[in-house]
Amino acid sequence: MVFFHVDMDAFYASVEQLDFPEYRGKPVIVGGLPEDRRSVVSTCSYEARAFGVHSAMPVVKAYSLCPHGIFLHGRMGRYREKSREIMNVLCDFSPDVQQISIDEAFIDMTGTERLFGPAESTARRLKQQVKNKTGLTISVGIASTKYLAKIASGMSKPDGLHYVPSGKETEFMQELPLHKVWGIGEKTLARLNESGIYTTKDVFSRSEALLSSLFGSSTGAFLYRAVRGLETETFNETAKSRSISSEETFLFDLEDPYAIDTELLQLSEEVLFRLLAEGWTSKTVHVKIRYEDFTTVSIQETLPRHIATAEDIYERAKQLFYRKWQTGRGVRLLGVGALNLEPALTPRQTELFDFGDGKKQRIEKAVLNIRRKNPESVITKARLLQKAQEREKRRISENGTDKDRN
Ligand code: TTP
Ligand code: MG
């Protein structure tokens, strides 16, 4: 197996530097203005990282470290647009692209060598194409498992390329500092240290039984496999909780139903995009709401028939949202997901066509294909624009303005 993991460099900040040449070569900090008291840094350019600024740091702290930095609110729509452009380029290299966040994806490159040549030179070409077509740089990790590819892409950021040759997996892991082992967070790291384990070699020398007795069977098994460079359960099809979701934290809390609906539509589109791309279907839609004070609630519903279109997810998500939402309360994060995934194209899915959704679904698929070839933003925008117009019409007729005019 050959996997690429692709991760954009300082993604939001790089998009700002791309769109505003005057920011290039300067410390750019995205997340909020110094006077926004409670904002946190989403990300910052590598120039700002030199001052110790990093993601999730309060903007106020970033300002004290880097007072001459360029502080910006984010432009999520634009980042999504660039994200899609990048994913389109990746889709030219393999039919099997699994996007896992706004700025990263796995590409299954197994068996493409005959077509493209050795993995490393293909990765170089991929980097060049992303640069040419989107103006942005990426870092690529190449390895025999997704897990290792993910770690490898972080090895020589920015604009990096790191290859873990087949057969060298264990060696690679054993040279990795423990805190760079993906999946070991601060808590696990502290507990490992308490048990006298400081390096990946220390983990390697412990038996799975011992690791399991110390950390529980799932963490134990994870550690045992991770340091051997074996595929962990993280991205395995079998262990996948079989759900696909998209969520978004907002720079400003949303209170306006129109803004909320627009976000729900975008999230629904992302979920459908991934369902189609990965060949899944589902009957269960899930909505997550995080309020301004971080309380988080969720609601889900299973309907008798499968999701067929983005509108389908959107309509269901909207219903769920308004059933759960405490009207008027500021929404900090929204998530939409499809749960209990089933492989698409099972005989059951033919029922879709009985509900007259076949055409819609074919359109979605066509849109998906167009998106893969062209910047899809145009289509998304057209739909969101149409929504805006519909809403405007509704508003006018609700207010009776039409009649008043006549
Ligand atoms: P990352 O890939 O973690 O960070 P990055 O692309 O900015 O920098 P690099 O990969 O070169 O280290 O996250 C991708 C984007 O996600 C990032 O540009 C902004 C957003 N993000 C947040 O909004 N909050 C966060 O805490 C993190 C980590 C990322
Ligand atoms: Mg990144």
Short mmCIF file of C-alpha atoms and ligand atoms in Angstrom, two decimals:
data_model
loop_
_atom_site.label_atom_id
_atom_site.label_comp_id
_atom_site.label_asym_id
_atom_site.label_seq_id
_atom_site.Cartn_x
_atom_site.Cartn_y
_atom_site.Cartn_z
CA MET A 1 0.00 0.00 0.00
CA VAL A 2 1.11 3.57 -0.67
CA PHE A 3 -0.58 6.51 0.99
CA PHE A 4 0.05 10.21 0.69
CA HIS A 5 -1.03 12.53 3.45
CA VAL A 6 -1.33 16.11 2.26
CA ASP A 7 -1.49 19.03 4.67
CA MET A 8 -1.57 22.69 3.72
CA ASP A 9 1.05 24.94 5.25
CA ALA A 10 -0.28 27.58 7.68
CA PHE A 11 -3.46 27.25 5.70
CA TYR A 12 -5.66 30.27 6.60
CA ALA A 13 -2.63 32.54 6.93
CA SER A 14 -1.25 31.38 3.57
CA VAL A 15 -4.56 32.17 1.87
CA GLU A 16 -4.40 35.68 3.34
CA GLN A 17 -0.84 36.09 2.07
CA LEU A 18 -1.91 34.82 -1.33
CA ASP A 19 -4.83 37.25 -1.62
CA PHE A 20 -2.99 40.19 -0.08
CA PRO A 21 0.59 40.30 -1.40
CA GLU A 22 1.42 43.05 1.10
CA TYR A 23 1.17 40.42 3.89
CA ARG A 24 3.78 38.14 2.33
CA GLY A 25 6.92 37.56 4.37
CA LYS A 26 5.20 39.07 7.41
CA PRO A 27 3.78 37.63 10.61
CA VAL A 28 0.08 37.10 9.87
CA ILE A 29 -2.19 35.98 12.69
CA VAL A 30 -5.69 34.80 11.83
CA GLY A 31 -8.36 34.56 14.49
CA GLY A 32 -9.14 38.04 15.68
CA LEU A 33 -7.96 41.55 16.30
CA PRO A 34 -5.88 42.31 19.39
CA GLU A 35 -8.82 44.15 20.91
CA ASP A 36 -11.17 41.14 20.54
CA ARG A 37 -10.75 40.00 24.08
CA ARG A 38 -11.81 36.43 23.83
CA SER A 39 -10.60 35.40 20.35
CA VAL A 40 -8.08 32.67 19.91
CA VAL A 41 -5.56 32.22 17.14
CA SER A 42 -6.85 29.91 14.39
CA THR A 43 -3.45 29.81 12.80
CA CYS A 44 -0.54 32.06 11.93
CA SER A 45 2.11 32.33 9.25
CA TYR A 46 5.51 30.75 9.83
CA GLU A 47 6.89 34.27 10.22
CA ALA A 48 4.62 34.66 13.29
CA ARG A 49 5.53 31.21 14.60
CA ALA A 50 9.10 32.44 14.98
CA PHE A 51 7.77 34.67 17.77
CA GLY A 52 6.17 31.73 19.56
CA VAL A 53 2.63 32.37 18.32
CA HIS A 54 0.60 29.23 17.61
CA SER A 55 -2.94 27.92 17.03
CA ALA A 56 -5.37 27.99 19.98
CA MET A 57 -3.39 30.72 21.77
CA PRO A 58 -5.46 33.71 22.98
CA VAL A 59 -5.05 36.56 20.50
CA VAL A 60 -4.16 38.84 23.40
CA LYS A 61 -1.18 36.60 24.18
CA ALA A 62 -0.19 36.53 20.52
CA TYR A 63 -0.28 40.31 20.50
CA SER A 64 2.09 40.50 23.45
CA LEU A 65 4.52 38.15 21.67
CA CYS A 66 4.21 39.78 18.29
CA PRO A 67 2.79 43.32 18.53
CA HIS A 68 3.82 44.22 14.99
CA GLY A 69 1.92 41.22 13.56
CA ILE A 70 -0.93 41.58 11.08
CA PHE A 71 -4.04 40.46 12.96
CA LEU A 72 -7.03 39.36 10.88
CA HIS A 73 -10.48 37.91 11.24
CA GLY A 74 -10.79 34.75 9.21
CA ARG A 75 -12.70 34.46 5.94
CA MET A 76 -14.10 30.95 6.16
CA GLY A 77 -15.87 31.06 2.81
CA ARG A 78 -12.63 31.87 1.05
CA TYR A 79 -10.73 29.13 2.90
CA ARG A 80 -13.38 26.60 1.93
CA GLU A 81 -13.12 27.73 -1.67
CA LYS A 82 -9.34 27.24 -1.65
CA SER A 83 -9.77 23.93 0.15
CA ARG A 84 -11.97 22.69 -2.66
CA GLU A 85 -9.52 23.88 -5.30
CA ILE A 86 -6.80 21.87 -3.60
CA MET A 87 -8.95 18.77 -3.26
CA ASN A 88 -9.73 19.03 -6.98
CA VAL A 89 -6.02 18.87 -7.77
CA LEU A 90 -5.62 15.84 -5.50
CA CYS A 91 -8.47 14.11 -7.33
CA ASP A 92 -6.42 14.30 -10.53
CA PHE A 93 -3.89 11.96 -8.95
CA SER A 94 -6.10 9.19 -7.61
CA PRO A 95 -9.78 8.33 -7.49
CA ASP A 96 -9.36 7.59 -3.80
CA VAL A 97 -9.06 10.89 -1.94
CA GLN A 98 -10.24 11.01 1.65
CA GLN A 99 -10.52 14.54 2.95
CA ILE A 100 -10.18 14.56 6.73
CA SER A 101 -10.26 18.26 7.50
CA ILE A 102 -10.41 21.59 5.69
CA ASP A 103 -6.72 21.41 4.85
CA GLU A 104 -5.72 17.77 4.82
CA ALA A 105 -6.46 14.58 2.96
CA PHE A 106 -5.22 11.07 2.43
CA ILE A 107 -4.66 9.86 -1.10
CA ASP A 108 -4.45 6.16 -1.75
CA MET A 109 -1.71 5.92 -4.36
CA THR A 110 -1.45 2.14 -4.30
CA GLY A 111 -0.82 0.79 -7.76
CA THR A 112 -0.33 4.16 -9.42
CA GLU A 113 3.39 3.66 -9.90
CA ARG A 114 2.96 2.15 -13.33
CA LEU A 115 0.99 5.19 -14.39
CA PHE A 116 2.87 7.94 -12.58
CA GLY A 117 6.31 6.57 -11.68
CA PRO A 118 7.90 6.39 -8.22
CA ALA A 119 5.91 7.82 -5.32
CA GLU A 120 8.42 10.48 -4.40
CA SER A 121 8.57 12.05 -7.84
CA THR A 122 4.78 11.89 -8.08
CA ALA A 123 4.55 13.72 -4.76
CA ARG A 124 6.89 16.40 -6.10
CA ARG A 125 4.67 16.80 -9.15
CA LEU A 126 1.61 16.97 -6.92
CA LYS A 127 3.20 19.71 -4.84
CA GLN A 128 4.06 21.63 -8.00
CA GLN A 129 0.54 21.29 -9.39
CA VAL A 130 -1.06 22.47 -6.18
CA LYS A 131 1.31 25.43 -6.22
CA ASN A 132 0.58 26.21 -9.88
CA LYS A 133 -3.17 25.85 -9.65
CA THR A 134 -3.87 27.31 -6.21
CA GLY A 135 -0.81 29.40 -5.38
CA LEU A 136 -0.37 27.55 -2.07
CA THR A 137 2.24 25.19 -0.69
CA ILE A 138 1.56 21.82 0.87
CA SER A 139 3.53 19.26 2.83
CA VAL A 140 3.29 15.64 1.81
CA GLY A 141 4.00 12.48 3.77
CA ILE A 142 4.39 9.15 1.95
CA ALA A 143 4.17 5.80 3.72
CA SER A 144 2.65 2.35 3.62
CA THR A 145 -0.06 3.29 6.13
CA LYS A 146 -2.25 6.36 6.54
CA TYR A 147 -1.10 6.70 10.11
CA LEU A 148 2.57 6.95 9.15
CA ALA A 149 1.85 9.19 6.18
CA LYS A 150 0.06 11.59 8.51
CA ILE A 151 3.07 11.77 10.83
CA ALA A 152 5.46 12.03 7.88
CA SER A 153 3.73 15.08 6.40
CA GLY A 154 4.47 16.98 9.59
CA MET A 155 8.17 16.11 9.56
CA SER A 156 9.49 18.86 7.33
CA LYS A 157 6.92 21.61 7.22
CA PRO A 158 6.46 23.98 5.45
CA ASP A 159 6.67 22.93 1.80
CA GLY A 160 7.88 19.53 2.98
CA LEU A 161 8.12 16.06 1.54
CA HIS A 162 8.92 13.09 3.73
CA TYR A 163 9.05 9.53 2.54
CA VAL A 164 9.02 6.53 4.85
CA PRO A 165 10.28 3.68 2.64
CA SER A 166 8.56 0.36 2.90
CA GLY A 167 10.46 -1.75 5.46
CA LYS A 168 11.66 1.29 7.40
CA GLU A 169 8.42 1.86 9.32
CA THR A 170 9.63 0.68 12.73
CA GLU A 171 12.90 2.55 12.37
CA PHE A 172 11.00 5.73 11.52
CA MET A 173 8.78 5.41 14.57
CA GLN A 174 11.64 4.65 16.90
CA GLU A 175 13.39 7.88 16.02
CA LEU A 176 10.29 9.92 16.62
CA PRO A 177 10.02 11.93 19.84
CA LEU A 178 7.11 10.60 21.90
CA HIS A 179 5.16 13.86 21.67
CA LYS A 180 5.15 13.60 17.89
CA VAL A 181 3.43 10.22 17.95
CA TRP A 182 0.06 11.12 16.57
CA GLY A 183 -2.63 10.11 19.05
CA ILE A 184 -0.51 10.70 22.13
CA GLY A 185 -1.93 13.82 23.68
CA GLU A 186 -0.69 15.70 26.69
CA LYS A 187 -2.54 13.47 29.15
CA THR A 188 -1.24 10.21 27.74
CA LEU A 189 2.25 11.67 27.52
CA ALA A 190 2.15 12.61 31.22
CA ARG A 191 0.91 9.14 32.15
CA LEU A 192 3.63 7.51 30.05
CA ASN A 193 6.25 9.62 31.76
CA GLU A 194 4.85 8.68 35.16
CA SER A 195 5.40 5.04 34.21
CA GLY A 196 9.01 5.72 33.30
CA ILE A 197 8.34 5.76 29.55
CA TYR A 198 10.00 8.70 27.81
CA THR A 199 10.75 7.57 24.26
CA THR A 200 9.14 5.48 21.55
CA LYS A 201 11.91 2.94 22.16
CA ASP A 202 10.72 2.71 25.78
CA VAL A 203 7.22 1.94 24.51
CA PHE A 204 8.65 -0.58 22.05
CA SER A 205 10.39 -2.49 24.84
CA ARG A 206 7.12 -2.97 26.80
CA SER A 207 4.80 -5.87 26.08
CA GLU A 208 1.26 -5.27 24.83
CA ALA A 209 -0.03 -6.88 28.04
CA LEU A 210 1.92 -4.43 30.18
CA LEU A 211 0.83 -1.42 28.10
CA SER A 212 -2.77 -2.60 28.31
CA SER A 213 -2.59 -3.04 32.07
CA LEU A 214 -1.22 0.49 32.41
CA PHE A 215 -3.41 2.30 29.91
CA GLY A 216 -6.40 0.08 29.20
CA SER A 217 -6.74 -2.31 26.31
CA SER A 218 -7.51 0.14 23.50
CA THR A 219 -4.76 2.68 24.32
CA GLY A 220 -2.41 -0.22 25.09
CA ALA A 221 -3.04 -1.82 21.72
CA PHE A 222 -2.74 1.54 20.00
CA LEU A 223 0.67 2.26 21.59
CA TYR A 224 1.94 -1.23 20.87
CA ARG A 225 1.04 -0.98 17.19
CA ALA A 226 1.94 2.69 16.70
CA VAL A 227 5.60 2.35 17.72
CA ARG A 228 5.96 -0.62 15.38
CA GLY A 229 4.73 1.47 12.50
CA LEU A 230 1.72 -0.80 12.06
CA GLU A 231 -1.59 0.64 10.91
CA THR A 232 -3.50 1.72 13.94
CA GLU A 233 -7.25 1.58 14.06
CA THR A 234 -7.46 5.33 13.52
CA PHE A 235 -8.37 5.22 9.86
CA ASN A 236 -9.18 1.61 9.30
CA GLU A 237 -12.39 1.01 7.43
CA THR A 238 -13.43 -1.62 9.96
CA ALA A 239 -12.81 0.51 13.00
CA LYS A 240 -14.25 3.61 11.42
CA SER A 241 -17.24 4.53 13.53
CA ARG A 242 -18.96 4.71 10.20
CA SER A 243 -20.02 8.28 10.34
CA ILE A 244 -19.15 11.32 8.31
CA SER A 245 -19.55 14.76 9.73
CA SER A 246 -18.53 18.30 9.09
CA GLU A 247 -18.42 21.01 11.66
CA GLU A 248 -17.52 24.60 11.83
CA THR A 249 -16.55 26.92 14.67
CA PHE A 250 -17.50 30.49 13.93
CA LEU A 251 -15.44 33.54 14.52
CA PHE A 252 -18.62 35.26 15.67
CA ASP A 253 -21.53 33.55 17.39
CA LEU A 254 -24.44 33.05 15.04
CA GLU A 255 -27.89 34.14 16.12
CA ASP A 256 -29.52 34.95 12.83
CA PRO A 257 -31.50 32.03 11.36
CA TYR A 258 -30.44 32.99 7.86
CA ALA A 259 -26.77 32.80 8.71
CA ILE A 260 -27.43 29.53 10.49
CA ASP A 261 -29.32 28.07 7.52
CA THR A 262 -26.52 29.05 5.18
CA GLU A 263 -24.01 27.26 7.36
CA LEU A 264 -26.26 24.20 7.66
CA LEU A 265 -26.49 24.11 3.87
CA GLN A 266 -22.75 24.30 3.45
CA LEU A 267 -22.15 21.63 6.06
CA SER A 268 -24.79 19.41 4.45
CA GLU A 269 -23.09 19.81 1.10
CA GLU A 270 -19.77 18.84 2.59
CA VAL A 271 -21.29 15.75 4.18
CA LEU A 272 -22.96 14.70 0.95
CA PHE A 273 -19.79 15.37 -1.00
CA ARG A 274 -17.91 12.98 1.24
CA LEU A 275 -20.68 10.37 1.27
CA LEU A 276 -20.63 10.28 -2.53
CA ALA A 277 -16.86 10.44 -2.74
CA GLU A 278 -16.40 7.58 -0.30
CA GLY A 279 -19.37 5.51 -1.46
CA TRP A 280 -21.54 5.59 1.63
CA THR A 281 -25.16 6.20 2.35
CA SER A 282 -27.12 6.61 5.57
CA LYS A 283 -30.54 7.10 7.08
CA THR A 284 -29.43 8.95 10.18
CA VAL A 285 -28.69 12.65 10.30
CA HIS A 286 -27.01 14.21 13.29
CA VAL A 287 -26.76 17.86 14.29
CA LYS A 288 -24.44 19.29 16.91
CA ILE A 289 -24.81 22.73 18.43
CA ARG A 290 -22.26 24.39 20.67
CA TYR A 291 -23.44 27.55 22.38
CA GLU A 292 -21.34 30.59 23.19
CA ASP A 293 -20.70 29.28 26.72
CA PHE A 294 -19.42 25.97 25.24
CA THR A 295 -22.41 23.87 26.32
CA THR A 296 -22.92 21.38 23.56
CA VAL A 297 -26.10 19.60 22.61
CA SER A 298 -26.86 17.24 19.79
CA ILE A 299 -29.83 15.61 18.18
CA GLN A 300 -30.19 12.89 15.62
CA GLU A 301 -32.94 11.14 13.80
CA THR A 302 -33.23 8.03 11.72
CA LEU A 303 -35.73 8.07 8.91
CA PRO A 304 -36.95 5.07 6.96
CA ARG A 305 -35.24 6.08 3.76
CA HIS A 306 -31.68 6.80 2.76
CA ILE A 307 -30.18 10.22 2.28
CA ALA A 308 -30.10 10.97 -1.41
CA THR A 309 -29.12 14.57 -1.93
CA ALA A 310 -27.54 17.50 -0.16
CA GLU A 311 -30.95 19.14 0.06
CA ASP A 312 -32.13 16.01 1.76
CA ILE A 313 -29.50 16.27 4.48
CA TYR A 314 -30.05 20.00 4.70
CA GLU A 315 -33.82 19.70 5.19
CA ARG A 316 -33.38 17.06 7.87
CA ALA A 317 -30.57 18.97 9.57
CA LYS A 318 -32.62 22.14 9.58
CA GLN A 319 -35.59 20.42 11.20
CA LEU A 320 -33.38 18.89 13.84
CA PHE A 321 -31.62 22.17 14.46
CA TYR A 322 -34.80 24.14 15.03
CA ARG A 323 -36.18 21.38 17.23
CA LYS A 324 -33.16 21.63 19.49
CA TRP A 325 -32.01 25.24 19.28
CA GLN A 326 -32.83 27.60 22.14
CA THR A 327 -34.02 30.36 19.86
CA GLY A 328 -31.81 33.40 19.82
CA ARG A 329 -28.98 31.84 21.76
CA GLY A 330 -25.58 32.45 20.15
CA VAL A 331 -24.20 29.46 18.27
CA ARG A 332 -20.45 29.05 18.39
CA LEU A 333 -20.17 25.77 16.52
CA LEU A 334 -22.42 23.81 14.21
CA GLY A 335 -21.96 20.25 13.05
CA VAL A 336 -23.89 18.10 10.60
CA GLY A 337 -23.23 14.41 10.20
CA ALA A 338 -24.49 11.19 8.69
CA LEU A 339 -24.28 8.24 11.08
CA ASN A 340 -24.47 4.46 10.75
CA LEU A 341 -23.09 4.53 7.25
CA GLU A 342 -23.86 1.75 4.87
CA PRO A 343 -22.03 1.10 1.63
CA ALA A 344 -23.87 2.83 -1.20
CA LEU A 345 -25.21 0.89 -4.17
CA THR A 346 -26.56 -1.94 -2.07
CA PRO A 347 -29.83 -3.19 -3.55
CA ARG A 348 -31.71 -1.24 -0.90
CA GLN A 349 -30.48 2.00 -2.31
CA THR A 350 -32.51 1.53 -5.45
CA GLU A 351 -35.45 2.64 -3.36
CA LEU A 352 -34.09 6.13 -3.77
CA PHE A 353 -35.41 6.14 -7.25
CA ASP A 354 -38.89 5.23 -6.09
CA PHE A 355 -39.05 8.55 -4.34
CA GLY A 356 -38.21 10.48 -7.46
CA ASP A 357 -34.81 11.43 -6.12
CA GLY A 358 -32.91 9.67 -8.85
CA LYS A 359 -32.66 12.72 -11.01
CA LYS A 360 -31.60 14.94 -8.14
CA GLN A 361 -29.00 12.43 -7.16
CA ARG A 362 -27.67 12.23 -10.69
CA ILE A 363 -27.39 16.01 -10.67
CA GLU A 364 -25.49 15.88 -7.39
CA LYS A 365 -23.15 13.35 -8.92
CA ALA A 366 -22.66 15.47 -12.00
CA VAL A 367 -21.98 18.47 -9.77
CA LEU A 368 -19.47 16.39 -7.88
CA ASN A 369 -17.72 15.56 -11.12
CA ILE A 370 -17.71 19.15 -12.27
CA ARG A 371 -16.34 20.15 -8.90
CA ARG A 372 -13.53 17.73 -9.34
CA LYS A 373 -12.58 19.29 -12.64
CA ASN A 374 -13.34 22.97 -12.13
CA PRO A 375 -13.33 25.30 -9.19
CA GLU A 376 -16.62 24.24 -7.65
CA SER A 377 -17.08 27.49 -5.83
CA VAL A 378 -19.14 28.78 -8.71
CA ILE A 379 -21.78 26.13 -8.23
CA THR A 380 -21.90 26.48 -4.48
CA LYS A 381 -22.15 30.20 -4.76
CA ALA A 382 -24.96 29.97 -7.28
CA ARG A 383 -26.94 27.78 -4.93
CA LEU A 384 -26.32 29.94 -1.92
CA LEU A 385 -27.19 32.96 -3.99
CA GLN A 386 -30.44 31.33 -4.98
CA LYS A 387 -31.17 30.69 -1.32
CA ALA A 388 -30.58 34.32 -0.58
CA GLN A 389 -33.02 35.30 -3.31
CA GLU A 390 -35.64 32.87 -2.06
CA ARG A 391 -35.30 34.24 1.39
CA GLU A 392 -35.60 37.77 0.13
CA LYS A 393 -38.81 36.83 -1.69
CA ARG A 394 -40.17 35.19 1.44
CA ARG A 395 -39.31 38.20 3.51
CA ILE A 396 -41.04 40.52 1.09
CA SER A 397 -44.20 38.45 0.95
CA GLU A 398 -44.24 37.95 4.72
CA ASN A 399 -43.98 41.65 5.27
CA GLY A 400 -46.62 42.28 2.69
CA THR A 401 -44.36 44.74 0.97
CA ASP A 402 -45.50 43.56 -2.43
CA LYS A 403 -49.08 44.42 -1.70
CA ASP A 404 -48.15 47.72 -0.13
CA ARG A 405 -46.41 48.67 -3.31
CA ASN A 406 -49.30 47.74 -5.53
P1 TTP B 1 -3.42 22.87 10.70
O1 TTP B 1 -3.11 22.04 9.50
O2 TTP B 1 -3.28 22.24 12.04
O3 TTP B 1 -2.50 24.15 10.72
P2 TTP B 1 -1.98 25.04 9.52
O4 TTP B 1 -2.35 24.50 8.19
O5 TTP B 1 -2.41 26.44 9.76
O6 TTP B 1 -0.42 25.00 9.72
P3 TTP B 1 0.57 23.78 9.45
O7 TTP B 1 -0.25 22.65 8.95
O8 TTP B 1 1.54 24.31 8.44
O9 TTP B 1 1.20 23.52 10.78
O10 TTP B 1 -4.88 23.44 10.61
C1 TTP B 1 -5.46 23.83 9.39
C2 TTP B 1 -6.32 25.04 9.57
O11 TTP B 1 -7.31 24.78 10.54
C3 TTP B 1 -5.56 26.25 10.07
O12 TTP B 1 -4.99 26.99 9.01
C4 TTP B 1 -6.60 27.00 10.81
C5 TTP B 1 -7.56 25.94 11.31
N1 TTP B 1 -7.31 25.70 12.75
C6 TTP B 1 -8.07 26.39 13.68
O13 TTP B 1 -8.96 27.16 13.32
N2 TTP B 1 -7.83 26.20 15.02
C7 TTP B 1 -6.84 25.35 15.47
O14 TTP B 1 -6.65 25.22 16.69
C8 TTP B 1 -6.07 24.63 14.49
C9 TTP B 1 -4.98 23.68 14.93
C10 TTP B 1 -6.35 24.84 13.16
MG MG B 2 -2.08 22.48 7.77
#
